[in-house]
């Protein structure tokens, strides 16, 4: 029996929405993928503004959130693959967010 391989075009993201508990990605072919936000801890712990600040990368094959250094591929979303970031790496990232920014000016004490 012969089997043929069907070439499928890459699924490309068109639009992204992040709610309190869901990451939804609209694809160029009309499908929408929705996954639990808990799959991506950096997004889960991001502020609303950080979640809104995304851009498409690789012609829509992925999504990048620059403020939280998160990249998610459409292929991994379609495969049902949650974040592969190690707990150690995530904990370091989370701790770095809790530290005050040394570049920010502190308010002056009033007399």
Backbone as a printed PyTorch tensor [residue, N CA C, xyz], in Angstrom:
tensor([[[  0.8450,  -1.1750,   0.0000],
         [  0.0000,   0.0000,   0.0000],
         [  0.8890,   1.2360,   0.0000]],

        [[  0.6030,   2.1290,  -0.8860],
         [  1.3550,   3.3820,  -0.9660],
         [  0.6660,   4.4450,  -0.1230]],

        [[  1.4710,   5.1950,   0.5280],
         [  0.9120,   6.3410,   1.2440],
         [  1.6310,   7.5800,   0.7380]],

        [[  0.8790,   8.6140,   0.5610],
         [  1.4900,   9.8450,   0.0840],
         [  1.4600,  10.8740,   1.2020]],

        [[  2.4540,  11.6970,   1.1840],
         [  2.5370,  12.7600,   2.1640],
         [  1.8660,  13.9900,   1.5970]],

        [[  0.9570,  14.5360,   2.3540],
         [  0.2620,  15.7380,   1.9300],
         [  0.9800,  16.9270,   2.5460]],

        [[  1.4040,  17.8350,   1.7070],
         [  2.0350,  19.0570,   2.1860],
         [  0.9340,  20.0060,   2.6430]],

        [[  0.9910,  20.3800,   3.8910],
         [  0.0130,  21.3370,   4.3830],
         [  0.7150,  22.6660,   4.6200]],

        [[  0.0870,  23.7300,   4.2040],
         [  0.7060,  25.0400,   4.4290],
         [  0.7630,  25.3360,   5.9230]],

        [[  1.7450,  26.1150,   6.3260],
         [  1.8780,  26.4770,   7.7310],
         [  0.6830,  27.3150,   8.1680]],

        [[  0.1890,  27.0160,   9.3430],
         [ -0.8880,  27.8210,   9.9110],
         [ -0.2790,  29.1290,  10.3950]],

        [[ -0.9020,  30.2320,  10.0370],
         [ -0.3680,  31.5500,  10.3680],
         [ -1.3330,  32.3240,  11.2590]],

        [[ -0.8020,  32.9240,  12.3030],
         [ -1.6100,  33.7480,  13.2010],
         [ -1.9490,  35.0660,  12.5270]],

        [[ -3.1220,  35.5540,  12.8480],
         [ -3.5870,  36.8240,  12.2910],
         [ -3.8950,  37.8200,  13.4200]],

        [[ -4.4570,  37.3070,  14.5070],
         [ -4.8690,  38.1620,  15.6210],
         [ -4.7490,  37.3830,  16.9170]],

        [[ -4.4540,  38.0850,  18.0090],
         [ -4.2450,  37.4520,  19.3110],
         [ -5.0690,  38.1830,  20.3590]],

        [[ -5.6880,  37.4210,  21.2340],
         [ -6.3970,  37.9920,  22.3790],
         [ -6.0040,  37.1930,  23.6090]],

        [[ -5.7460,  37.9070,  24.7000],
         [ -5.4170,  37.2510,  25.9580],
         [ -6.4120,  37.7530,  26.9960]],

        [[ -7.2230,  36.8410,  27.5060],
         [ -8.1700,  37.2050,  28.5530],
         [ -7.5730,  36.8150,  29.8980]],

        [[ -8.3760,  36.8600,  30.9170],
         [ -7.9040,  36.5350,  32.2600],
         [ -7.4760,  35.0710,  32.3630]],

        [[ -8.0680,  34.2020,  31.5360],
         [ -7.7580,  32.7770,  31.6570],
         [ -7.5390,  32.0320,  30.3440]],

        [[ -7.5590,  32.7530,  29.2080],
         [ -7.4540,  32.0890,  27.9040],
         [ -6.5870,  32.8790,  26.9340]],

        [[ -5.7800,  32.1440,  26.1660],
         [ -5.0500,  32.7090,  25.0380],
         [ -5.7890,  32.2510,  23.7840]],

        [[ -6.2700,  33.1930,  22.9800],
         [ -6.9780,  32.8840,  21.7430],
         [ -6.2030,  33.4590,  20.5720]],

        [[ -6.0030,  32.6310,  19.5560],
         [ -5.2640,  33.0580,  18.3730],
         [ -6.1240,  32.7710,  17.1460]],

        [[ -6.4250,  33.8250,  16.4000],
         [ -7.1680,  33.6870,  15.1530],
         [ -6.1600,  33.4240,  14.0480]],

        [[ -6.4090,  32.3780,  13.2720],
         [ -5.5080,  32.0140,  12.1830],
         [ -5.9890,  32.6090,  10.8640]],

        [[ -5.0700,  32.7470,   9.9400],
         [ -5.3750,  33.3300,   8.6280],
         [ -6.3950,  32.4980,   7.8590]],

        [[ -6.4740,  31.1840,   8.1550],
         [ -7.4230,  30.3210,   7.4290],
         [ -8.8200,  30.3130,   8.0520]],

        [[ -9.0370,  31.1470,   9.0850],
         [-10.3630,  31.2650,   9.6760],
         [-10.5470,  30.5050,  10.9820]],

        [[ -9.6440,  29.6050,  11.3110],
         [ -9.7540,  28.8710,  12.5830],
         [ -9.3220,  29.7620,  13.7330]],

        [[ -9.7940,  29.4170,  14.9230],
         [ -9.3540,  30.0720,  16.1430],
         [ -8.9140,  28.9950,  17.1200]],

        [[ -7.7440,  29.1850,  17.7010],
         [ -7.2080,  28.2640,  18.7090],
         [ -7.3590,  28.9600,  20.0560]],

        [[ -7.9000,  28.2520,  21.0360],
         [ -8.0100,  28.7990,  22.3860],
         [ -7.4060,  27.7790,  23.3440]],

        [[ -6.4720,  28.2530,  24.1770],
         [ -5.8080,  27.3720,  25.1430],
         [ -5.8180,  28.0510,  26.5110]],

        [[ -5.6870,  27.2580,  27.5720],
         [ -5.6560,  27.8550,  28.9120],
         [ -4.4310,  28.7380,  29.0930]],

        [[ -4.6350,  29.8970,  29.6720],
         [ -3.5240,  30.8090,  29.9230],
         [ -2.5170,  30.1870,  30.8870]],

        [[ -2.9600,  29.2980,  31.7340],
         [ -2.0740,  28.6200,  32.6900],
         [ -0.9740,  27.8300,  31.9810]],

        [[ -1.1430,  27.5130,  30.7060],
         [ -0.1060,  26.8130,  29.9400],
         [  1.1320,  27.6850,  29.7580]],

        [[  0.9720,  28.9880,  29.8740],
         [  2.0620,  29.9270,  29.6230],
         [  2.2140,  30.8430,  30.8440]],

        [[  3.0000,  30.4080,  31.8340],
         [  3.0990,  31.1370,  33.1020],
         [  3.5120,  32.6020,  32.9700]],

        [[  4.3740,  32.9260,  32.0210],
         [  4.7700,  34.3370,  31.8810],
         [  3.5690,  35.1830,  31.4700]],

        [[  2.7680,  34.6850,  30.5530],
         [  1.5560,  35.4120,  30.1650],
         [  0.5710,  35.4730,  31.3240]],

        [[  0.4690,  34.3800,  32.0550],
         [ -0.4520,  34.3060,  33.1900],
         [ -0.1120,  35.3820,  34.2220]],

        [[  1.1740,  35.6060,  34.4640],
         [  1.6260,  36.5710,  35.4670],
         [  1.8570,  37.9720,  34.9010]],

        [[  1.6500,  38.1520,  33.6150],
         [  1.8470,  39.4610,  32.9860],
         [  0.6900,  40.3980,  33.3170]],

        [[  0.9690,  41.6810,  33.2030],
         [ -0.0920,  42.6750,  33.3800],
         [ -0.9600,  42.6990,  32.1150]],

        [[ -2.0960,  43.3330,  32.2300],
         [ -2.9860,  43.4770,  31.0720],
         [ -2.2580,  44.1880,  29.9380]],

        [[ -1.5230,  45.2350,  30.2660],
         [ -0.7860,  45.9850,  29.2440],
         [  0.2900,  45.1160,  28.5880]],

        [[  1.0050,  44.3270,  29.3760],
         [  2.0320,  43.4450,  28.8140],
         [  1.4010,  42.3930,  27.8990]],

        [[  0.2500,  41.8950,  28.2690],
         [ -0.4530,  40.8980,  27.4340],
         [ -0.9030,  41.4940,  26.1070]],

        [[ -1.2640,  42.7660,  26.1180],
         [ -1.7210,  43.4430,  24.8910],
         [ -0.5710,  43.7750,  23.9530]],

        [[  0.6370,  43.7910,  24.4620],
         [  1.7970,  44.2040,  23.6760],
         [  2.4570,  42.9970,  23.0050]],

        [[  1.8480,  42.5080,  21.9400],
         [  2.3700,  41.3560,  21.1990],
         [  2.6270,  41.7660,  19.7590]],

        [[  3.4320,  40.9460,  19.0930],
         [  3.6360,  41.1360,  17.6540],
         [  3.8160,  39.7670,  17.0180]],

        [[  3.4190,  39.6660,  15.7710],
         [  3.5960,  38.4160,  15.0300],
         [  5.0440,  38.3140,  14.5780]],

        [[  5.5860,  37.1150,  14.6150],
         [  6.9480,  36.8720,  14.1480],
         [  6.9260,  35.7770,  13.0950]],

        [[  7.9590,  35.7260,  12.2750],
         [  8.1050,  34.7100,  11.2180],
         [  6.8580,  34.6430,  10.3370]],

        [[  6.4130,  35.8060,   9.8990],
         [  5.2420,  35.9020,   9.0020],
         [  3.9760,  35.2990,   9.5970]],

        [[  3.8530,  35.3190,  10.9260],
         [  2.6520,  34.8060,  11.5760],
         [  2.7910,  33.3940,  12.1060]],

        [[  3.9720,  32.8130,  11.9780],
         [  4.1760,  31.4600,  12.5050],
         [  4.3270,  31.4570,  14.0260]],

        [[  4.5160,  32.6350,  14.5930],
         [  4.6640,  32.7400,  16.0380],
         [  4.2350,  34.0970,  16.5430]],

        [[  4.1610,  34.1950,  17.8670],
         [  3.7670,  35.4260,  18.5370],
         [  4.8360,  35.7480,  19.5720]],

        [[  5.1880,  37.0280,  19.6640],
         [  6.2210,  37.4640,  20.6060],
         [  5.6600,  38.5650,  21.4970]],

        [[  5.9090,  38.4380,  22.8060],
         [  5.5740,  39.4620,  23.7860],
         [  6.8960,  40.0130,  24.2920]],

        [[  7.3450,  41.1620,  23.7850],
         [  8.6820,  41.6660,  24.1270],
         [  8.8650,  42.0230,  25.5960]],

        [[  7.8550,  42.5590,  26.2410],
         [  8.0130,  43.0030,  27.6230],
         [  8.2060,  41.8500,  28.6020]],

        [[  7.7440,  40.6640,  28.2350],
         [  7.8990,  39.5110,  29.1380],
         [  8.7800,  38.4230,  28.5260]],

        [[  9.3570,  38.7180,  27.3690],
         [ 10.2570,  37.7960,  26.6770],
         [  9.6190,  36.4230,  26.4790]],

        [[  8.4220,  36.4150,  25.9060],
         [  7.6810,  35.1700,  25.6490],
         [  7.4680,  35.0100,  24.1560]],

        [[  7.7410,  33.8260,  23.6490],
         [  7.4940,  33.4710,  22.2500],
         [  6.6750,  32.1920,  22.2270]],

        [[  5.6120,  32.1820,  21.4200],
         [  4.7700,  30.9920,  21.2830],
         [  4.5600,  30.7440,  19.8040]],

        [[  4.8120,  29.5170,  19.3720],
         [  4.6120,  29.1840,  17.9610],
         [  3.1910,  28.6710,  17.7280]],

        [[  2.6700,  28.9710,  16.5670],
         [  1.3480,  28.4860,  16.1880],
         [  1.3630,  26.9570,  16.1060]],

        [[  2.4570,  26.3900,  15.6200],
         [  2.5560,  24.9300,  15.5300],
         [  2.4160,  24.2840,  16.9100]],

        [[  3.0480,  24.8660,  17.9320],
         [  2.9260,  24.3130,  19.2830],
         [  1.5100,  24.4680,  19.8270]],

        [[  0.8630,  25.5740,  19.5030],
         [ -0.5310,  25.7430,  19.9160],
         [ -1.4100,  24.6630,  19.2960]],

        [[ -1.2300,  24.4420,  17.9890],
         [ -2.0220,  23.4220,  17.2960],
         [ -1.7420,  22.0100,  17.8280]],

        [[ -0.5180,  21.7800,  18.2780],
         [ -0.1390,  20.4690,  18.8190],
         [ -0.5630,  20.3050,  20.2780]],

        [[ -1.1070,  21.3550,  20.8860],
         [ -1.5040,  21.2800,  22.2850],
         [ -0.3180,  21.2630,  23.2310]],

        [[  0.7660,  21.9420,  22.8430],
         [  2.0100,  21.9450,  23.6070],
         [  2.0770,  23.1710,  24.5240]],

        [[  2.0100,  22.9800,  25.8380],
         [  2.1840,  24.1230,  26.7360],
         [  3.6360,  24.5600,  26.8000]],

        [[  3.9090,  25.5970,  27.5520],
         [  5.2640,  26.1230,  27.7000],
         [  6.2170,  25.0270,  28.1600]],

        [[  7.3990,  25.0340,  27.5800],
         [  8.4280,  24.0590,  27.9660],
         [  9.4890,  24.7050,  28.8630]],

        [[  9.2260,  25.9260,  29.3180],
         [ 10.1920,  26.6120,  30.1790],
         [ 10.3240,  25.8620,  31.5020]],

        [[ 11.5390,  25.7090,  31.9570],
         [ 11.7670,  25.0000,  33.2200],
         [ 11.2460,  25.8310,  34.3900]],

        [[ 10.9010,  25.1480,  35.4620],
         [ 10.4360,  25.8340,  36.6660],
         [ 11.5090,  26.7670,  37.2090]],

        [[ 12.7620,  26.3330,  37.1320],
         [ 13.8710,  27.1470,  37.6220],
         [ 13.9660,  28.4610,  36.8360]],

        [[ 13.8950,  28.3690,  35.5260],
         [ 13.9540,  29.5640,  34.6810],
         [ 12.7720,  30.4860,  34.9690]],

        [[ 11.5860,  29.9070,  35.0870],
         [ 10.4020,  30.7200,  35.3560],
         [ 10.5040,  31.4050,  36.7160]],

        [[ 10.9680,  30.6930,  37.7280],
         [ 11.1010,  31.2830,  39.0660],
         [ 12.0850,  32.4530,  39.0540]],

        [[ 13.1930,  32.3080,  38.3170],
         [ 14.1610,  33.4130,  38.1960],
         [ 13.5040,  34.6180,  37.5330]],

        [[ 12.7410,  34.3720,  36.4830],
         [ 12.0490,  35.4540,  35.7880],
         [ 11.0540,  36.1400,  36.7260]],

        [[ 10.2900,  35.3520,  37.4480],
         [  9.2900,  35.8950,  38.3550],
         [  9.9530,  36.7330,  39.4560]],

        [[ 11.0550,  36.2500,  40.0020],
         [ 11.7870,  37.0100,  41.0200],
         [ 12.3340,  38.3180,  40.4610]],

        [[ 12.7990,  38.2880,  39.2150],
         [ 13.3490,  39.5110,  38.6100],
         [ 12.2740,  40.5800,  38.4560]],

        [[ 11.0300,  40.1770,  38.3130],
         [  9.9230,  41.1330,  38.1950],
         [  9.5980,  41.7890,  39.5290]],

        [[  9.9010,  41.0960,  40.6050],
         [  9.5810,  41.6150,  41.9370],
         [ 10.6080,  42.6390,  42.4050]],

        [[ 11.7980,  42.6150,  41.8140],
         [ 12.8460,  43.5450,  42.2230],
         [ 12.5460,  44.9340,  41.6820]],

        [[ 12.8170,  45.9600,  42.4930],
         [ 12.6040,  47.3280,  41.9810],
         [ 13.5660,  47.6190,  40.8440]],

        [[ 13.0960,  48.3630,  39.8950],
         [ 13.9150,  48.7410,  38.7470],
         [ 14.9220,  49.7980,  39.1900]],

        [[ 16.1930,  49.4830,  39.0630],
         [ 17.2390,  50.4080,  39.5100],
         [ 17.3230,  51.6500,  38.6320]],

        [[ 16.7620,  51.5990,  37.4430],
         [ 16.8420,  52.7450,  36.5350],
         [ 15.7280,  53.7550,  36.8080]],

        [[ 14.7130,  53.3320,  37.5340],
         [ 13.6160,  54.2330,  37.8420],
         [ 14.0110,  55.1870,  38.9560]],

        [[ 13.5820,  56.4290,  38.8150],
         [ 13.8550,  57.3940,  39.8750],
         [ 12.8870,  57.1250,  41.0170]],

        [[ 13.4150,  57.1670,  42.1930],
         [ 12.5820,  56.9840,  43.3740],
         [ 12.0160,  58.3400,  43.7830]],

        [[ 10.8070,  58.3300,  44.3080],
         [ 10.2450,  59.6100,  44.7560],
         [ 11.0760,  60.1780,  45.8990]],

        [[ 11.2510,  61.4700,  45.8880],
         [ 12.0280,  62.1190,  46.9340],
         [ 11.2010,  62.1790,  48.2100]],

        [[ 11.8680,  62.0030,  49.3300],
         [ 11.1890,  62.0720,  50.6240],
         [ 10.7930,  63.5100,  50.9050]],

        [[  9.5860,  63.6630,  51.3980],
         [  9.1460,  65.0220,  51.7170],
         [  9.5880,  65.4090,  53.1200]],

        [[  9.8670,  66.6620,  53.3050],
         [ 10.3440,  67.1430,  54.6140],
         [  9.2200,  67.5810,  55.4770]]])
